[in-house]
Short mmCIF file of C-alpha atoms in Angstrom, two decimals:
data_model
loop_
_atom_site.label_atom_id
_atom_site.label_comp_id
_atom_site.label_asym_id
_atom_site.label_seq_id
_atom_site.Cartn_x
_atom_site.Cartn_y
_atom_site.Cartn_z
CA UNK A 149 -0.26 26.03 0.84
CA UNK A 150 2.60 27.40 -1.27
CA UNK A 151 3.13 25.34 -4.41
CA UNK A 152 5.45 25.99 -7.34
CA UNK A 153 4.33 25.33 -10.90
CA UNK A 154 7.00 22.65 -11.31
CA UNK A 155 5.96 20.72 -8.21
CA UNK A 156 4.09 17.43 -8.35
CA UNK A 157 0.89 17.55 -6.33
CA UNK A 158 -1.66 15.02 -5.12
CA UNK A 159 -5.17 15.95 -6.21
CA UNK A 160 -7.05 12.68 -5.79
CA UNK A 161 -7.19 9.80 -3.30
CA UNK A 162 -8.90 6.43 -3.62
CA UNK A 163 -8.86 3.26 -1.52
CA UNK A 164 -10.68 0.11 -0.56
CA UNK A 165 -9.25 -1.66 2.48
CA UNK A 166 -10.07 -3.96 5.40
CA UNK A 167 -11.26 -0.84 7.25
CA UNK A 168 -13.61 0.56 4.62
CA UNK A 169 -14.65 0.74 1.01
CA UNK A 170 -13.31 4.24 0.48
CA UNK A 171 -10.75 6.73 1.78
CA UNK A 172 -13.04 8.42 4.31
CA UNK A 173 -14.05 5.21 6.08
CA UNK A 174 -10.51 3.85 6.00
CA UNK A 175 -9.14 7.04 7.55
CA UNK A 176 -11.89 7.10 10.17
CA UNK A 177 -11.01 3.52 11.08
CA UNK A 178 -7.31 4.33 11.40
CA UNK A 179 -7.99 7.30 13.65
CA UNK A 180 -10.35 5.26 15.79
CA UNK A 181 -7.86 2.42 16.18
CA UNK A 182 -10.13 -0.17 14.56
CA UNK A 183 -8.85 -3.49 13.26
CA UNK A 184 -9.80 -5.12 9.98
CA UNK A 185 -8.31 -8.48 10.94
CA UNK A 186 -10.57 -11.46 11.53
CA UNK A 187 -10.84 -15.24 11.45
CA UNK A 188 -11.01 -17.10 8.14
CA UNK A 189 -14.04 -19.29 8.69
CA UNK A 190 -14.08 -21.12 5.34
CA UNK A 191 -13.52 -24.86 5.41
CA UNK A 192 -10.29 -24.63 3.41
CA UNK A 193 -8.53 -22.84 6.27
CA UNK A 194 -9.26 -25.55 8.82
CA UNK A 195 -5.99 -27.43 8.43
CA UNK A 196 -3.73 -24.41 8.12
CA UNK A 197 -1.49 -23.10 10.91
CA UNK A 198 -2.69 -19.60 9.93
CA UNK A 199 -6.43 -18.92 10.04
CA UNK A 200 -6.57 -15.12 10.23
CA UNK A 201 -6.46 -12.38 7.61
CA UNK A 202 -7.50 -8.79 6.94
CA UNK A 203 -10.21 -8.97 4.30
CA UNK A 204 -11.92 -6.15 2.47
CA UNK A 205 -14.67 -4.42 4.40
CA UNK A 206 -16.70 -3.88 1.20
CA UNK A 207 -16.80 -6.48 -1.55
CA UNK A 208 -15.90 -5.04 -4.99
CA UNK A 209 -18.77 -6.98 -6.55
CA UNK A 210 -21.10 -4.65 -4.65
CA UNK A 211 -19.65 -1.74 -6.63
CA UNK A 212 -18.81 -3.11 -10.06
CA UNK A 213 -21.09 -4.29 -12.82
CA UNK A 214 -21.66 -8.04 -12.51
CA UNK A 215 -20.44 -8.92 -16.00
CA UNK A 216 -17.34 -6.74 -15.65
CA UNK A 217 -16.50 -8.19 -12.25
CA UNK A 218 -16.72 -11.76 -13.58
CA UNK A 219 -13.99 -11.02 -16.13
CA UNK A 220 -11.58 -9.50 -13.62
CA UNK A 221 -9.29 -10.92 -10.99
CA UNK A 222 -9.98 -9.62 -7.50
CA UNK A 223 -6.85 -7.42 -7.55
CA UNK A 224 -8.09 -5.88 -10.82
CA UNK A 225 -11.56 -5.33 -9.40
CA UNK A 226 -10.33 -3.39 -6.40
CA UNK A 227 -7.84 -1.38 -8.47
CA UNK A 228 -10.76 -0.12 -10.55
CA UNK A 229 -12.79 0.66 -7.42
CA UNK A 230 -9.92 2.73 -5.98
CA UNK A 231 -9.22 4.39 -9.33
CA UNK A 232 -12.81 5.55 -9.71
CA UNK A 233 -12.76 7.15 -6.28
CA UNK A 234 -9.38 8.81 -6.83
CA UNK A 235 -10.38 10.12 -10.25
CA UNK A 236 -13.66 11.54 -8.91
CA UNK A 237 -11.84 13.06 -5.92
CA UNK A 238 -9.47 14.81 -8.33
CA UNK A 239 -12.42 16.31 -10.19
CA UNK A 240 -12.00 14.08 -13.27
CA UNK A 241 -9.20 16.12 -14.87
CA UNK A 242 -9.62 16.97 -18.53
CA UNK A 243 -6.24 15.91 -19.86
CA UNK A 244 -5.04 14.77 -23.26
CA UNK A 245 -5.01 10.96 -23.26
CA UNK A 246 -1.38 10.93 -24.37
CA UNK A 247 -0.48 13.03 -21.30
CA UNK A 248 -2.24 10.71 -18.85
CA UNK A 249 -0.40 7.66 -17.47
CA UNK A 250 -1.20 4.86 -15.04
CA UNK A 251 1.28 3.13 -12.72
CA UNK A 252 -0.10 0.38 -10.47
CA UNK A 253 2.18 -1.96 -8.56
CA UNK A 254 1.39 -5.42 -7.21
CA UNK A 255 3.35 -8.21 -5.57
CA UNK A 256 1.41 -11.25 -6.75
CA UNK A 257 -0.89 -9.97 -9.50
CA UNK A 258 -3.77 -12.29 -10.34
CA UNK A 259 -2.65 -15.09 -8.02
CA UNK A 260 -6.22 -15.99 -7.07
CA UNK A 261 -7.22 -16.45 -10.71
CA UNK A 262 -4.12 -18.48 -11.54
CA UNK A 263 -4.58 -20.83 -8.61
CA UNK A 264 -8.33 -21.05 -9.07
CA UNK A 265 -8.16 -21.80 -12.78
CA UNK A 266 -5.48 -24.42 -12.15
CA UNK A 267 -7.85 -26.13 -9.73
CA UNK A 268 -10.54 -26.11 -12.45
CA UNK A 269 -8.10 -27.50 -15.02
CA UNK A 270 -7.10 -30.36 -12.73
CA UNK A 271 -10.65 -31.18 -11.68
CA UNK A 272 -12.66 -30.61 -14.85
CA UNK A 273 -10.30 -30.36 -17.81
CA UNK A 274 -9.26 -27.70 -20.26
CA UNK A 275 -12.72 -26.94 -21.63
CA UNK A 276 -13.81 -25.55 -18.24
CA UNK A 277 -10.94 -23.07 -18.00
CA UNK A 278 -12.08 -19.45 -18.44
CA UNK A 279 -11.11 -17.72 -21.69
CA UNK A 280 -10.37 -14.68 -19.52
CA UNK A 281 -7.69 -16.53 -17.54
CA UNK A 282 -4.63 -14.81 -19.00
CA UNK A 283 -5.88 -11.20 -18.63
CA UNK A 284 -6.99 -12.13 -15.12
CA UNK A 285 -3.68 -13.56 -13.93
CA UNK A 286 -1.19 -11.17 -15.55
CA UNK A 287 0.45 -8.73 -13.15
CA UNK A 288 -0.05 -5.78 -15.50
CA UNK A 289 -3.80 -6.41 -15.58
CA UNK A 290 -4.73 -3.77 -12.95
CA UNK A 291 -2.75 -1.03 -14.70
CA UNK A 292 -4.11 -2.09 -18.08
CA UNK A 293 -7.74 -2.15 -16.95
CA UNK A 294 -7.47 1.23 -15.20
CA UNK A 295 -5.84 2.73 -18.29
CA UNK A 296 -8.78 1.46 -20.34
CA UNK A 297 -11.24 2.79 -17.76
CA UNK A 298 -9.69 6.29 -17.87
CA UNK A 299 -8.55 6.36 -21.49
CA UNK A 300 -4.90 6.79 -20.47
CA UNK A 301 -2.52 6.53 -23.44
CA UNK A 302 0.60 7.93 -21.82
CA UNK A 303 1.69 4.51 -20.55
CA UNK A 304 0.39 1.77 -18.28
CA UNK A 305 3.19 0.55 -16.03
CA UNK A 306 3.48 -2.18 -13.38
CA UNK A 307 6.30 -2.21 -10.83
CA UNK A 308 6.51 -5.67 -9.27
CA UNK A 309 8.81 -5.31 -6.28
CA UNK A 310 7.09 -7.26 -3.51
CA UNK A 311 5.93 -5.05 -0.64
CA UNK A 312 7.57 -1.95 -2.12
CA UNK A 313 5.49 -2.12 -5.32
CA UNK A 314 2.86 0.49 -4.44
CA UNK A 315 5.42 3.02 -3.26
CA UNK A 316 7.62 2.40 -6.31
CA UNK A 317 4.58 3.03 -8.49
CA UNK A 318 4.10 6.45 -6.89
CA UNK A 319 7.83 7.16 -7.26
CA UNK A 320 7.58 6.28 -10.95
CA UNK A 321 4.61 8.61 -11.30
CA UNK A 322 6.72 11.40 -9.83
CA UNK A 323 9.45 10.69 -12.36
CA UNK A 324 7.04 10.63 -15.31
CA UNK A 325 5.78 14.11 -14.47
CA UNK A 326 9.20 15.54 -13.60
CA UNK A 327 10.60 14.21 -16.88
CA UNK A 328 7.80 15.91 -18.80
CA UNK A 329 6.28 12.67 -20.07
CA UNK A 330 2.88 13.18 -18.43
CA UNK A 331 0.76 15.90 -16.88
CA UNK A 332 -1.37 13.52 -14.80
CA UNK A 333 -0.55 10.07 -13.40
CA UNK A 334 -2.80 7.67 -11.49
CA UNK A 335 -0.45 5.66 -9.28
CA UNK A 336 -0.55 3.22 -6.39
CA UNK A 337 -0.91 -0.46 -5.61
CA UNK A 338 -3.34 -3.36 -5.38
CA UNK A 339 -3.25 -6.81 -3.82
CA UNK A 340 -5.60 -9.74 -3.25
CA UNK A 341 -4.00 -13.09 -2.46
CA UNK A 342 -5.73 -14.51 0.62
CA UNK A 343 -5.48 -18.18 -0.34
CA UNK A 344 -4.24 -21.41 1.29
CA UNK A 345 -0.95 -21.47 -0.66
CA UNK A 346 0.37 -18.00 0.33
CA UNK A 347 -0.85 -18.54 3.89
CA UNK A 348 0.91 -21.91 4.09
CA UNK A 349 4.08 -20.51 2.54
CA UNK A 350 4.32 -17.58 4.93
CA UNK A 351 3.55 -19.87 7.86
CA UNK A 352 6.33 -22.22 6.83
CA UNK A 353 8.68 -19.25 6.60
CA UNK A 354 7.53 -18.20 10.09
CA UNK A 355 6.71 -14.73 8.80
CA UNK A 356 2.97 -14.78 9.51
CA UNK A 357 1.36 -14.45 12.94
CA UNK A 358 -0.35 -17.58 14.22
CA UNK A 359 -2.33 -15.77 16.92
CA UNK A 360 -5.50 -17.38 15.57
CA UNK A 361 -7.44 -17.03 18.80
CA UNK A 362 -6.78 -13.28 19.04
CA UNK A 363 -7.01 -11.88 15.50
CA UNK A 364 -7.53 -8.30 16.64
CA UNK A 365 -4.26 -8.47 18.60
CA UNK A 366 -2.23 -10.44 16.07
CA UNK A 367 -0.50 -7.58 14.22
CA UNK A 368 1.62 -5.65 16.73
CA UNK A 369 4.46 -3.67 15.12
CA UNK A 370 7.32 -2.60 17.41
CA UNK A 371 5.79 -4.51 20.35
CA UNK A 372 7.99 -6.92 22.30
CA UNK A 373 5.49 -9.75 21.69
CA UNK A 374 5.26 -9.38 17.90
CA UNK A 375 5.56 -12.66 15.99
CA UNK A 376 4.77 -11.87 12.36
CA UNK A 377 2.49 -9.99 10.01
CA UNK A 378 -1.12 -10.69 9.03
CA UNK A 379 -1.96 -10.99 5.33
CA UNK A 380 -4.38 -8.37 4.02
CA UNK A 381 -6.00 -7.28 0.78
CA UNK A 382 -6.89 -3.91 -0.69
CA UNK A 383 -5.94 -1.14 -3.08
CA UNK A 384 -5.02 2.52 -2.89
CA UNK A 385 -4.34 5.00 -5.67
CA UNK A 386 -3.43 8.67 -5.85
CA UNK A 387 -3.82 11.15 -8.69
CA UNK A 388 -0.59 13.05 -9.28
CA UNK A 389 -0.44 16.22 -11.37
CA UNK A 390 2.06 18.77 -12.50
CA UNK A 391 1.25 21.66 -10.18
CA UNK A 392 0.91 24.14 -13.01
CA UNK A 393 -1.60 21.88 -14.75
CA UNK A 394 -3.58 21.44 -11.53
CA UNK A 395 -3.58 25.18 -10.82
CA UNK A 396 -4.81 26.01 -14.32
CA UNK A 397 -7.93 23.93 -13.78
CA UNK A 398 -8.44 25.10 -10.19
CA UNK A 399 -7.87 21.70 -8.64
CA UNK A 400 -7.82 21.12 -4.89
CA UNK A 401 -4.41 19.96 -3.68
CA UNK A 402 -4.12 17.42 -0.85
CA UNK A 403 -0.34 17.55 -0.58
CA UNK A 404 2.89 17.89 -2.52
CA UNK A 405 4.78 14.74 -3.48
CA UNK A 406 8.14 16.35 -2.82
CA UNK A 407 10.51 13.45 -3.33
CA UNK A 408 11.12 9.74 -3.67
CA UNK A 409 14.03 7.39 -3.15
CA UNK A 410 14.44 3.83 -4.40
CA UNK A 411 17.28 1.42 -3.66
CA UNK A 412 18.07 -2.29 -3.59
CA UNK A 413 20.07 -4.24 -1.04
CA UNK A 414 21.67 -6.87 -3.32
CA UNK A 415 22.13 -8.78 -0.09
CA UNK A 416 19.50 -11.44 0.73
CA UNK A 417 16.19 -12.49 -0.77
CA UNK A 418 14.20 -12.04 2.47
CA UNK A 419 16.45 -10.46 5.13
CA UNK A 420 16.30 -6.66 5.08
CA UNK A 421 19.48 -4.62 5.26
CA UNK A 422 19.66 -1.30 7.11
CA UNK A 423 22.18 0.22 4.71
CA UNK A 424 19.81 -0.09 1.74
CA UNK A 425 16.88 1.34 3.68
CA UNK A 426 18.95 4.29 4.86
CA UNK A 427 20.02 4.94 1.28
CA UNK A 428 16.40 5.00 0.05
CA UNK A 429 15.37 7.41 2.80
CA UNK A 430 18.30 9.73 2.12
CA UNK A 431 17.60 9.67 -1.61
CA UNK A 432 13.99 10.66 -0.90
CA UNK A 433 15.10 13.54 1.32
CA UNK A 434 17.59 14.73 -1.30
CA UNK A 435 14.91 14.48 -4.00
CA UNK A 436 12.62 16.61 -1.84
CA UNK A 437 15.35 19.10 -0.94
CA UNK A 438 14.70 18.59 2.77
CA UNK A 439 16.92 18.05 5.78
CA UNK A 440 16.11 15.18 8.17
CA UNK A 441 15.01 17.55 10.94
CA UNK A 442 12.21 18.85 8.69
CA UNK A 443 10.45 15.46 8.72
CA UNK A 444 7.82 15.53 11.46
CA UNK A 445 6.13 12.19 10.79
CA UNK A 446 7.19 8.77 9.53
CA UNK A 447 4.68 6.19 8.34
CA UNK A 448 6.71 3.05 9.00
CA UNK A 449 6.66 -0.10 6.90
CA UNK A 450 6.75 -2.04 10.22
CA UNK A 451 5.10 -5.36 9.40
CA UNK A 452 5.29 -6.83 12.93
CA UNK A 453 8.20 -9.21 12.34
CA UNK A 454 11.00 -9.46 14.87
CA UNK A 455 13.92 -8.61 12.59
CA UNK A 456 12.13 -6.37 10.12
CA UNK A 457 10.81 -3.91 12.69
CA UNK A 458 14.19 -3.54 14.39
CA UNK A 459 15.99 -3.04 11.10
CA UNK A 460 13.61 -0.28 10.06
CA UNK A 461 13.71 1.38 13.48
CA UNK A 462 17.48 1.58 13.14
CA UNK A 463 17.18 2.94 9.59
CA UNK A 464 14.79 5.70 10.63
CA UNK A 465 16.96 6.69 13.58
CA UNK A 466 20.08 6.78 11.40
CA UNK A 467 18.65 8.53 8.34
CA UNK A 468 16.08 10.86 9.92
CA UNK A 469 16.58 10.83 13.69
CA UNK A 470 14.47 9.94 16.70
CA UNK A 471 12.38 13.12 16.68
CA UNK A 472 9.60 12.25 14.15
CA UNK A 473 6.24 10.95 15.30
CA UNK A 474 6.02 7.37 13.98
CA UNK A 475 3.05 5.13 13.28
CA UNK A 476 2.54 1.63 11.85
CA UNK A 477 -0.96 1.20 10.47
CA UNK A 478 -0.44 -2.43 9.48
CA UNK A 479 -1.44 -3.07 13.08
CA UNK A 480 -4.99 -2.37 11.85
CA UNK A 481 -5.05 -3.12 8.11
CA UNK A 482 -2.75 -6.10 8.07
CA UNK A 483 -0.03 -6.28 5.43
CA UNK A 484 -1.35 -5.49 1.96
CA UNK A 485 1.92 -6.37 0.21
CA UNK A 486 1.94 -4.59 -3.17
CA UNK A 487 -0.70 -2.13 -1.98
CA UNK A 488 0.97 -1.42 1.37
CA UNK A 489 3.10 1.51 0.18
CA UNK A 490 0.11 3.17 -1.46
CA UNK A 491 -2.02 2.76 1.68
CA UNK A 492 0.85 4.27 3.66
CA UNK A 493 1.06 7.18 1.26
CA UNK A 494 -2.65 7.93 1.62
CA UNK A 495 -2.37 7.75 5.42
CA UNK A 496 0.62 10.12 5.44
CA UNK A 497 -1.16 12.60 3.15
CA UNK A 498 -4.21 12.60 5.42
CA UNK A 499 -2.02 13.00 8.50
CA UNK A 500 -0.58 16.15 6.91
CA UNK A 501 -4.04 17.37 5.94
CA UNK A 502 -5.63 16.82 9.34
CA UNK A 503 -2.49 17.35 11.46
CA UNK A 504 -3.04 14.11 13.34
CA UNK A 505 -1.16 10.79 13.39
CA UNK A 506 -3.04 7.50 13.95
CA UNK A 507 -1.87 5.30 16.79
CA UNK A 508 -0.19 1.94 16.38
CA UNK A 509 -2.60 -0.48 18.02
CA UNK A 510 -1.50 -3.47 20.10
CA UNK A 511 1.63 -1.61 21.13
CA UNK A 512 1.52 -2.65 24.78
CA UNK A 513 5.27 -2.74 25.39
CA UNK A 514 7.59 -0.92 23.02
CA UNK A 515 10.63 -3.04 22.16
CA UNK A 516 13.47 -1.44 24.15
CA UNK A 517 15.68 -1.58 21.06
CA UNK A 518 13.27 0.73 19.20
CA UNK A 519 14.49 4.28 19.94
CA UNK A 520 11.59 6.05 18.24
CA UNK A 521 8.54 8.10 19.24
CA UNK A 522 5.90 5.57 18.18
CA UNK A 523 2.30 6.70 18.72
CA UNK A 524 0.36 4.27 20.90
CA UNK A 525 -2.98 4.29 22.65
CA UNK A 526 -4.82 6.95 20.68
CA UNK A 527 -4.26 9.23 17.69
CA UNK A 528 -2.00 12.19 18.40
CA UNK A 529 -2.52 15.76 17.13
CA UNK A 530 0.80 17.02 15.74
CA UNK A 531 1.86 20.14 13.82
CA UNK A 532 3.24 18.71 10.57
CA UNK A 533 4.70 20.14 7.38
CA UNK A 534 6.51 17.07 5.98
CA UNK A 535 6.05 13.30 6.24
CA UNK A 536 8.07 10.29 5.11
CA UNK A 537 6.71 6.86 4.21
CA UNK A 538 8.74 3.66 3.99
CA UNK A 539 8.10 0.47 2.03
CA UNK A 540 10.48 -2.48 1.98
CA UNK A 541 10.03 -5.81 0.21
CA UNK A 542 11.44 -9.30 -0.17
CA UNK A 543 14.22 -9.19 -2.72
CA UNK A 544 15.81 -6.19 -1.05
CA UNK A 545 13.51 -3.57 -2.56
CA UNK A 546 13.41 -0.24 -0.70
CA UNK A 547 11.19 2.75 -1.50
CA UNK A 548 10.64 5.94 0.49
CA UNK A 549 8.35 8.88 -0.32
CA UNK A 550 8.27 12.42 1.06
CA UNK A 551 5.06 14.45 1.16
CA UNK A 552 4.77 18.07 2.29
CA UNK A 553 2.07 20.65 2.83
CA UNK A 554 3.78 22.89 0.25
#
């Protein structure tokens, strides 16, 4: 790997997902084509039109101290779990606290705590509400708690841009290092909002799959029979470093974060626009100094909605071309909203490392309007030097990242 001192490199990876409690098990699950989607068997789901979700494979309370876990929202718990793994994977860099920053995106923040504490307030009165309610529900809680965990004094930031949040967080980490404001940044996304209200809302919007009798087959990006995404929960974080700083301490480098592009549609609150997506992709390529033909792999946002998948397929074809090998891992993990872009980044980095692209499961019949080389059936070995990841969110948020082998 050839890396310049001014480059921004990835030295640590951490994740907890519906496929596993760490990066290794999550990656193994993706390569094997496993699904983390299952039936919600709690009583509260009985009357809902949606009764499936992709829940964490390993509960964070099995990892965290009991007292600490009780004071944290679920999205904060899993952010800390992922941060600990990423930090350990990076070799626990010795960096001045003022040169260490944290950027963790989320779409809903502590939604579970807010809704749960409201239920307690209504049922039992104000004296039963937890004194930890506000730190548990605030969207910046995950970034704040991880900054406390690591002693990061270079800033604790929280992009809140729906399903683009995790990718925007990584893009912000790139900017912080390129601007000379930090030497090391822990960046990514976290989400935990499997609850009756979000499920009901997405069902009413006809965005969520209602294939309740076939949960393993419910998420099917780019397939002709796709009908909506499946809600998921999880977190993924990466450790970014100025390459010169990483080299000086002899750090192992997973990949180079070569570029990022962020745009907004200013068009519609939920309907994606191809022009904005194309602009984000082209900005990422320009930031990386790469031509479209140099991208060998695209990790698609592809949530399994009718319009969304077609819009992105057109954006990829226009901005990059039809040559890259494409995958959509939400077919296995479900849609992790604010964490989705970070999970995609980890998957793309590992695809570069291992020179293999996971298959998109449930892709029985490729939509004829999708003019892309989407991997189906089984993982495909591919010679790769550069990969692109896409993340698009309600509100018209678009974020693309480019990773290279150096």
